Short mmCIF file of C-alpha atoms in Angstrom, two decimals:
data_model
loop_
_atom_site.label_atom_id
_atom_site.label_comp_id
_atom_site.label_asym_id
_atom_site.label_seq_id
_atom_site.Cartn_x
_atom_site.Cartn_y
_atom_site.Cartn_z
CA UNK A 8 -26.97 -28.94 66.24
CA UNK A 9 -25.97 -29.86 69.75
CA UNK A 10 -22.23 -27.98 68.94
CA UNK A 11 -22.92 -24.28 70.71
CA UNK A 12 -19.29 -23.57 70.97
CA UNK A 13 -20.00 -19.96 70.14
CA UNK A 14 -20.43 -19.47 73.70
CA UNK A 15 -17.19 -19.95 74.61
CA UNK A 16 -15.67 -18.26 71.76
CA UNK A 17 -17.89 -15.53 72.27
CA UNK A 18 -16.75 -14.70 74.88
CA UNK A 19 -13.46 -14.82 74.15
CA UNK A 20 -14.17 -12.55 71.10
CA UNK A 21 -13.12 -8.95 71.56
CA UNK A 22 -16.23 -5.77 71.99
CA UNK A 23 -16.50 -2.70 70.58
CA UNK A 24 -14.92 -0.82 67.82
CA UNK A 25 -11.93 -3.99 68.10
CA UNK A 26 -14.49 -6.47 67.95
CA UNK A 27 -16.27 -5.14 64.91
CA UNK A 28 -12.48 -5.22 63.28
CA UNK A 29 -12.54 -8.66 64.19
CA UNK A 30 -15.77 -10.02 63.27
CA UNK A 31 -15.54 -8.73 59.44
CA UNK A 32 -11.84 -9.56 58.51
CA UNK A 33 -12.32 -13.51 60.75
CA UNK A 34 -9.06 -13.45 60.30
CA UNK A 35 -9.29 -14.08 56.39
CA UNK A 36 -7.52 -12.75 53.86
CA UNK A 37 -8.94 -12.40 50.23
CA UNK A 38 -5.76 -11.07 48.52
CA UNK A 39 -2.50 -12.78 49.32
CA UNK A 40 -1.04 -9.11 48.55
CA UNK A 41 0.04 -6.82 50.98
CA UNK A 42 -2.42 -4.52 52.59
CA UNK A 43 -1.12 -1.43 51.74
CA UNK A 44 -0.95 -2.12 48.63
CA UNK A 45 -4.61 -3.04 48.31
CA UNK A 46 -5.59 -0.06 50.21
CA UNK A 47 -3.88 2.03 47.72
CA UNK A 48 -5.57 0.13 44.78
CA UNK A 49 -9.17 0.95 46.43
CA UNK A 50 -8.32 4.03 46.68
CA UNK A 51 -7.29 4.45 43.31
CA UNK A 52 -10.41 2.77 42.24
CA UNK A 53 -12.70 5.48 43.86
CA UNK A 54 -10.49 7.69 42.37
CA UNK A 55 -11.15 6.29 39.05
CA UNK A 56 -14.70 6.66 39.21
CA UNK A 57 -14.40 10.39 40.15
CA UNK A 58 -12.42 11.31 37.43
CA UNK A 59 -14.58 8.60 35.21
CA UNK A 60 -17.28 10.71 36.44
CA UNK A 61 -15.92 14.23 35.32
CA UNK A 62 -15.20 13.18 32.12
CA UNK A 63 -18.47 11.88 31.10
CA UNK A 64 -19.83 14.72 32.71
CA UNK A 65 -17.91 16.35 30.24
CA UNK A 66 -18.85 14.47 27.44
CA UNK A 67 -22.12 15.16 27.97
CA UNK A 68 -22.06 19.25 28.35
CA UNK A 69 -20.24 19.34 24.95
CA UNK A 70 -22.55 16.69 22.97
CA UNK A 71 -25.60 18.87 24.00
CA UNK A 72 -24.21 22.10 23.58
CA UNK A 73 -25.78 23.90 20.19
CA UNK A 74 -22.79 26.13 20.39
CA UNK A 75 -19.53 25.18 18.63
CA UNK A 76 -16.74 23.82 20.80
CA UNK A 77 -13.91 25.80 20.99
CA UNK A 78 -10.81 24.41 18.96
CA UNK A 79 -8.70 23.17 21.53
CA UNK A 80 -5.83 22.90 19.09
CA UNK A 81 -6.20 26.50 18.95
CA UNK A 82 -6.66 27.19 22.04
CA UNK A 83 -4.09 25.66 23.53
CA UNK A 84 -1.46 26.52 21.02
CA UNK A 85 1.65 28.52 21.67
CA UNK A 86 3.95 30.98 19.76
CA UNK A 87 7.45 30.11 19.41
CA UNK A 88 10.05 31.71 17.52
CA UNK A 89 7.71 33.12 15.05
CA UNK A 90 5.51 29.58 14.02
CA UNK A 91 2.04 28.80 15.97
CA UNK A 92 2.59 25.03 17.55
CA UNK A 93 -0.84 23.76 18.35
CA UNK A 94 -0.80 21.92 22.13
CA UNK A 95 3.19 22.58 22.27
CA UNK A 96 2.84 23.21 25.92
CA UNK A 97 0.21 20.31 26.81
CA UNK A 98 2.21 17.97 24.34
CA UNK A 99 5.59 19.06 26.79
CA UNK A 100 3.64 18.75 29.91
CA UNK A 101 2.21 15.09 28.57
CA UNK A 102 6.46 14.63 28.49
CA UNK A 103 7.48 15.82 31.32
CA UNK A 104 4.55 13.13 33.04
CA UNK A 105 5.85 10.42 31.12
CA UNK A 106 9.52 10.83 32.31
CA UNK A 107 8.57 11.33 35.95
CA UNK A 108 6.60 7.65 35.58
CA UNK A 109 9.85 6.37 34.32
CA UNK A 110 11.77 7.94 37.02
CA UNK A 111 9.25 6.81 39.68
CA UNK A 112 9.45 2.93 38.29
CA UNK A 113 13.05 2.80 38.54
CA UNK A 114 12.62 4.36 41.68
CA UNK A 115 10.57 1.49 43.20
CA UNK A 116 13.30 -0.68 41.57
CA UNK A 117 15.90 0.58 43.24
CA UNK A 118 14.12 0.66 46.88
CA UNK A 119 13.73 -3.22 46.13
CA UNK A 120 17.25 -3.52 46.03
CA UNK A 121 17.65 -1.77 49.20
CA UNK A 122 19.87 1.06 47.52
CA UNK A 123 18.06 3.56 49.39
CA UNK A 124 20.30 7.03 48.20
CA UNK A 125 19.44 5.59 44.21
CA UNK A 126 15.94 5.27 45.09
CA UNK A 127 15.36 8.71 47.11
CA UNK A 128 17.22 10.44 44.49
CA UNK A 129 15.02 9.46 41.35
CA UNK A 130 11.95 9.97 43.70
CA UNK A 131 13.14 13.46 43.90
CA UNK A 132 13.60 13.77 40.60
CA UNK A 133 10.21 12.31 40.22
CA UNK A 134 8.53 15.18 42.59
CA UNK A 135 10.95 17.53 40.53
CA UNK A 136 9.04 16.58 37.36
CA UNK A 137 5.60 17.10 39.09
CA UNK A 138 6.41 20.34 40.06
CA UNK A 139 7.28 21.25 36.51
CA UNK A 140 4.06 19.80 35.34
CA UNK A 141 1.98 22.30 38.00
CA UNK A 142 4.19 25.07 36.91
CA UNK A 143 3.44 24.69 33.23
CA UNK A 144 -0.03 24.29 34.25
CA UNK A 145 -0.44 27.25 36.16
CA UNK A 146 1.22 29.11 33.02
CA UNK A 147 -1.60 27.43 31.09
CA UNK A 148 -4.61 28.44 33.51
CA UNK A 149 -2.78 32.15 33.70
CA UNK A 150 -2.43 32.47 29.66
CA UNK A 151 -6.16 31.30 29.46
CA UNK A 152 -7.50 33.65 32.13
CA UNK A 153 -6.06 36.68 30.35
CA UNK A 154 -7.87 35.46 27.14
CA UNK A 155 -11.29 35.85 29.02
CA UNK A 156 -11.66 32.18 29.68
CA UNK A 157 -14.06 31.64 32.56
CA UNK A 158 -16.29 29.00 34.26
CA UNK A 159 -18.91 30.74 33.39
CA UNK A 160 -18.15 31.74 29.69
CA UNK A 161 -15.58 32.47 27.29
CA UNK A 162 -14.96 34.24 23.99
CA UNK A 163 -14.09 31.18 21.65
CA UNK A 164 -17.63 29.17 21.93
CA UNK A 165 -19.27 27.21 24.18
CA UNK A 166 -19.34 28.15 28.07
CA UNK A 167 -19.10 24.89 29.40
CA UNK A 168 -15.38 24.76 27.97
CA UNK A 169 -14.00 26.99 31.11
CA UNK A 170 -16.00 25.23 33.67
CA UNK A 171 -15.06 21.88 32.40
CA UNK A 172 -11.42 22.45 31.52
CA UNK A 173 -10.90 24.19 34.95
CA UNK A 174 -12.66 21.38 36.95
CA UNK A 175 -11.02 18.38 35.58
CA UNK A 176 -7.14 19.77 34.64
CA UNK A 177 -7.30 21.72 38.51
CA UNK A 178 -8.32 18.51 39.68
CA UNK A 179 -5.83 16.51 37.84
CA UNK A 180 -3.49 18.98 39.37
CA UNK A 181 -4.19 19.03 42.91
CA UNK A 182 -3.41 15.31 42.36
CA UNK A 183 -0.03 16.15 41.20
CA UNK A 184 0.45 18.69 43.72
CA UNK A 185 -0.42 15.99 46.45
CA UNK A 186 2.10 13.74 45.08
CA UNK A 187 4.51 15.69 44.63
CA UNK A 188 4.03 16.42 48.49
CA UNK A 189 3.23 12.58 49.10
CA UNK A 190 7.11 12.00 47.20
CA UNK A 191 9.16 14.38 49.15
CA UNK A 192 7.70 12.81 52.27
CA UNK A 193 8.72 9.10 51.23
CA UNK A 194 11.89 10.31 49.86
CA UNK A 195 13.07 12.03 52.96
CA UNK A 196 11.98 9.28 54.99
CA UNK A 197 13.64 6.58 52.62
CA UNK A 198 16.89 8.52 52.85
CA UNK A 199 17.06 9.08 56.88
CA UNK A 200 16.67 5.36 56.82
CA UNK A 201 12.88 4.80 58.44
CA UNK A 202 12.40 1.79 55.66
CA UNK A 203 15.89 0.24 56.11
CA UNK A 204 15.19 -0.16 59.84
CA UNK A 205 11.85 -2.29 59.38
CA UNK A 206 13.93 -3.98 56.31
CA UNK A 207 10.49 -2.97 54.41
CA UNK A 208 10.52 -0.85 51.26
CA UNK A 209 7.08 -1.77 50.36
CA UNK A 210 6.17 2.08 50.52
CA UNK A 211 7.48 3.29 47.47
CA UNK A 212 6.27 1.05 45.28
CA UNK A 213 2.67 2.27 47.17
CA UNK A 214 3.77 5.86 46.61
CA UNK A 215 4.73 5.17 42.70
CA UNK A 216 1.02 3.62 42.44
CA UNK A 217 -0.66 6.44 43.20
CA UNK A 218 2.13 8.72 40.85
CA UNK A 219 1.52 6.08 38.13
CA UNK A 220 -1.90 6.67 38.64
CA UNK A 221 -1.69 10.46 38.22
CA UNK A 222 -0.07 10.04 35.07
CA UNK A 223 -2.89 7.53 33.39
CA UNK A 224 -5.54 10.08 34.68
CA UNK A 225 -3.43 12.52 32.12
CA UNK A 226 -3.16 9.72 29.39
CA UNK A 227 -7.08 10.10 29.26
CA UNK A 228 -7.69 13.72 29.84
CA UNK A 229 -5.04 14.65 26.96
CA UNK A 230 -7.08 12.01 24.74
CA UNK A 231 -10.67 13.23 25.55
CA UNK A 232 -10.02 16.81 26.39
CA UNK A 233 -6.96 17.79 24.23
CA UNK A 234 -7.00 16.23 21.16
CA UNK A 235 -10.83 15.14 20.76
CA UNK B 16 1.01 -22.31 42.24
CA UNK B 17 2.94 -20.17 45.08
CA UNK B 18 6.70 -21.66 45.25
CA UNK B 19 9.01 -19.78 47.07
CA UNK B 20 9.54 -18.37 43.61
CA UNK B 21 6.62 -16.52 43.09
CA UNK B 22 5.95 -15.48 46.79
CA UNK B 23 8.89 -13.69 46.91
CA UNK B 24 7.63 -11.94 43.30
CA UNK B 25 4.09 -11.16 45.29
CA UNK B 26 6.00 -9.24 48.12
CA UNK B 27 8.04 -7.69 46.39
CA UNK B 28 7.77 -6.72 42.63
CA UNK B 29 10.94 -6.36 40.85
CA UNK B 30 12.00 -6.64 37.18
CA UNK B 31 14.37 -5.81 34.84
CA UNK B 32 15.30 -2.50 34.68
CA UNK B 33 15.76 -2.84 30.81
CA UNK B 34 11.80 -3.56 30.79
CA UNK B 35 10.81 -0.16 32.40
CA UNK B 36 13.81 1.65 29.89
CA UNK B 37 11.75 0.05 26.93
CA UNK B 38 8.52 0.88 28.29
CA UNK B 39 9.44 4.35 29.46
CA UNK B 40 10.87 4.80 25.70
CA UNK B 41 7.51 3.38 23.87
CA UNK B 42 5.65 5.47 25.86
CA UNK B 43 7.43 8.50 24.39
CA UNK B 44 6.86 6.80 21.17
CA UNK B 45 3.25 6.86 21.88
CA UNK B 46 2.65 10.09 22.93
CA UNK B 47 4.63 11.24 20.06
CA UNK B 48 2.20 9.57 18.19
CA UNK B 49 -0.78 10.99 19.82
CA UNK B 50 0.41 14.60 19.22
CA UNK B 51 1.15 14.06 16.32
CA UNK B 52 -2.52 13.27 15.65
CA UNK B 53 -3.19 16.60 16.43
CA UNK B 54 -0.38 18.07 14.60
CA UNK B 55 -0.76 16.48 11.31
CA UNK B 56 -4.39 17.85 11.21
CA UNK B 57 -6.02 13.97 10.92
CA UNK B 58 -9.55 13.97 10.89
CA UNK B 59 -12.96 12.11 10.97
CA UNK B 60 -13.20 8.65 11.99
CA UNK B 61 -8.99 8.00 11.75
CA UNK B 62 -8.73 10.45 14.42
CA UNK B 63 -11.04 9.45 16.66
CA UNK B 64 -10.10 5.96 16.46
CA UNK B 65 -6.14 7.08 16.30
CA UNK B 66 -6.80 8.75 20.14
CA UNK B 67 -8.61 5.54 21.69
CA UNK B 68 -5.84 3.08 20.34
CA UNK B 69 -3.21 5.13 21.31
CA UNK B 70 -4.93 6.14 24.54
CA UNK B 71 -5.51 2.77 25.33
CA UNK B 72 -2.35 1.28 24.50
CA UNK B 73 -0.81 4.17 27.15
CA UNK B 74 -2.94 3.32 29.58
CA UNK B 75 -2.37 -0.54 29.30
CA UNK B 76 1.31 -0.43 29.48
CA UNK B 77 1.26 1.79 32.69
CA UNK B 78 -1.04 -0.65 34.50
CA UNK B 79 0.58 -3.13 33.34
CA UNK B 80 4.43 -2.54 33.72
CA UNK B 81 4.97 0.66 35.58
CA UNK B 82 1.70 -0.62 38.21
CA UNK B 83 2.57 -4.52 38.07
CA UNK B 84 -0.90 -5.33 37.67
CA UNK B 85 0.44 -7.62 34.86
CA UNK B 86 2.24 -9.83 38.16
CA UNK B 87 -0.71 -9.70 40.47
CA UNK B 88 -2.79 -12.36 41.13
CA UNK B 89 -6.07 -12.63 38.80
CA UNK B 90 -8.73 -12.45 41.79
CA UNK B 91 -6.68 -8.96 42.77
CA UNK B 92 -6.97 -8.37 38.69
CA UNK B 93 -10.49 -8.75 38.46
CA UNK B 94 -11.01 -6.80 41.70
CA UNK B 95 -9.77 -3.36 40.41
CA UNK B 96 -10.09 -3.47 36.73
CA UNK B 97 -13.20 -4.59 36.44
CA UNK B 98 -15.63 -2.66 38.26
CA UNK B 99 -14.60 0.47 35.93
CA UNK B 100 -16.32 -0.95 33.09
CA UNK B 101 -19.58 -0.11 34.98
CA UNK B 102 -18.46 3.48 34.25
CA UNK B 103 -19.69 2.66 30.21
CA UNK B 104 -22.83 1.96 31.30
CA UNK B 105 -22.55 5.90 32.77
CA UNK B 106 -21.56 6.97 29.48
CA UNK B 107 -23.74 5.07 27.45
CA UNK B 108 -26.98 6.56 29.42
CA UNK B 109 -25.32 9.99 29.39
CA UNK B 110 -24.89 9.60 25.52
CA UNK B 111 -28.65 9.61 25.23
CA UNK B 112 -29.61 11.99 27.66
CA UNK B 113 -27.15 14.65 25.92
CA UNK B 114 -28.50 13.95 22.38
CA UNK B 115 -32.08 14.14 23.67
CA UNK B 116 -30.91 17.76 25.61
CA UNK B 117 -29.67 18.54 22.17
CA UNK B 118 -32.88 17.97 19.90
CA UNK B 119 -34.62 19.68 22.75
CA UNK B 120 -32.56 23.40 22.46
CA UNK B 121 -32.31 23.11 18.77
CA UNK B 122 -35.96 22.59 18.34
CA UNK B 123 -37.58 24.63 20.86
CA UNK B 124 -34.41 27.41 21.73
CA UNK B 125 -33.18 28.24 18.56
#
């Protein structure tokens, strides 16, 4: 009771924006994990909820629909060398994803071991992949278009299929199409040796988070979207 | 708890590059699988339980390896993993709202 050291302390205790910095972090620590790394996690958590969101948001247009749901086996199925393949081109894209994870993990690997041309290289080849991915996607949107797919409506059922399928897959890619960007800016940096100065490599295994995380978004969207 | 051992694994995650090759290569297996699914024409309650487990399994083996959430600490676990499981209670309310919009159009805009 008779202990007021706060006045002392408070003074010493920085104002303003610092002070506010200071007064919620007290110099504690709840994860013994570096800070980028959480930040990147919380981010990817919001992100989770967005695309969580879209999703059930698509569930829910297509349980109350009274119109049938277009086929998406049918939809999305492509002519090759004279046989109809149903989802070739998503099943190829759902590929090409997959590889650039593996790519991106050894990626991380090698920044670890501080062999910095292995590392930039398969994180180029990484950003490669994604750019294949958001070609083959903007094949798929074109293709679609020209069969009279809109938000608004389309010729194979219900109309919430377009404004669904353009919201979450464009969404999906613009993620892609931001890592992709995110890549090529790590990369470069990694290889003009930014990292190897600080002697910390901790930013590609941030930057393969969020790619990793890109590529489980697509693990669910192919489940509920393509194949349901 | 936290030897020098498993600091140094905290800061900086690295494994086996054979474990991410295997990975890498089930996941191939998996999504073979999944298309397959979808090629092979399965229906009715095997397909819809065919996507989750194979969705799932996906899903858990990119967190888990290619993410390292299976070397993190469990406080940093719980943290990020769990609060998406609110997102059920989303669907589960959104479930019933979309039957209920359904019995609506069919009986009164049909």
């Amino acid at each position: 009771m008779s202990a007021i050291p706060s006045v002392h302390t408070a003074e010493a205790a920085p104002l303003g924006l610092r002070g506010l910095v200071a007064d919620w972090s007290s110099d504690r620590q709840a994860f013994h994990i570096a800070w980028g790394k959480v930040m990147m996690w919380i981010f990817l958590l919001s992100d989770t909820f967005i695309f969580g969101s879209f999703l059930t948001g698509y569930m829910t247009v297509r349980a109350s629909t009274t119109v049938p749901w277009p086929n998406p086996s049918e939809v999305f199925s492509l002519r090759i060398a004279g046989t109809d393949l149903p989802l070739i081109l998503i099943a190829i894209m759902t590929f090409v994803l997959i590889s650039s994870s593996g790519t991106m993990a050894m990626a991380v690997n090698f920044a670890y071991q501080h062999s910095r041309r292995k590392a930039a290289l398969l994180m180029f080849a990484t950003a490669a992949f994604g750019v294949m991915f958001v070609s083959m996607q903007a094949f798929e949107w074109t293709k679609l278009i020209h069969e009279g797919v809109r938000p608004w409506g389309n010729p194979m059922g219900a109309a919430q299929f377009g404004s669904t399928f353009f919201m979450i897959t464009g969404f999906h890619g613009l993620h892609v199409s931001a890592g992709v960007i995110y890549l090529s800016v790590v990369s470069t940096r990694l290889l003009r040796g930014r990292y190897e100065k600080r002697g910390n490599y901790q930013i590609v295994e941030i930057a393969g988070l969020y790619w990793h995380f890109v590529d489980l978004v697509w693990v669910f969207i192919f489940a509920f979207f393509y194949l349901w | 708890m936290s030897g020098p051992a498993t600091q140094q694994q905290q800061q900086h995650q690295q494994h086996p590059i054979g474990l991410y090759l295997k990975v890498w290569l089930l996941l191939f297996v998996l999504s073979a699988m999944s298309y397959g699914v979808d090629y092979f024409h399965i229906q009715g309650l095997m397909r819809w339980s065919l996507i989750i487990v194979l969705m799932l399994l996906k899903a858990g083996f990119i967190v888990a390896v290619f993410m390292h959430m299976a070397w993190e600490r469990l406080a940093f676990i719980c943290a990020i993993l769990l609060p998406p499981l609110a997102l059920l209670v989303l669907v589960g309310l959104m479930a019933s709202e979309a039957s209920h919009t359904l019995l609506s159009r069919l009986l009164f805009f049909k």
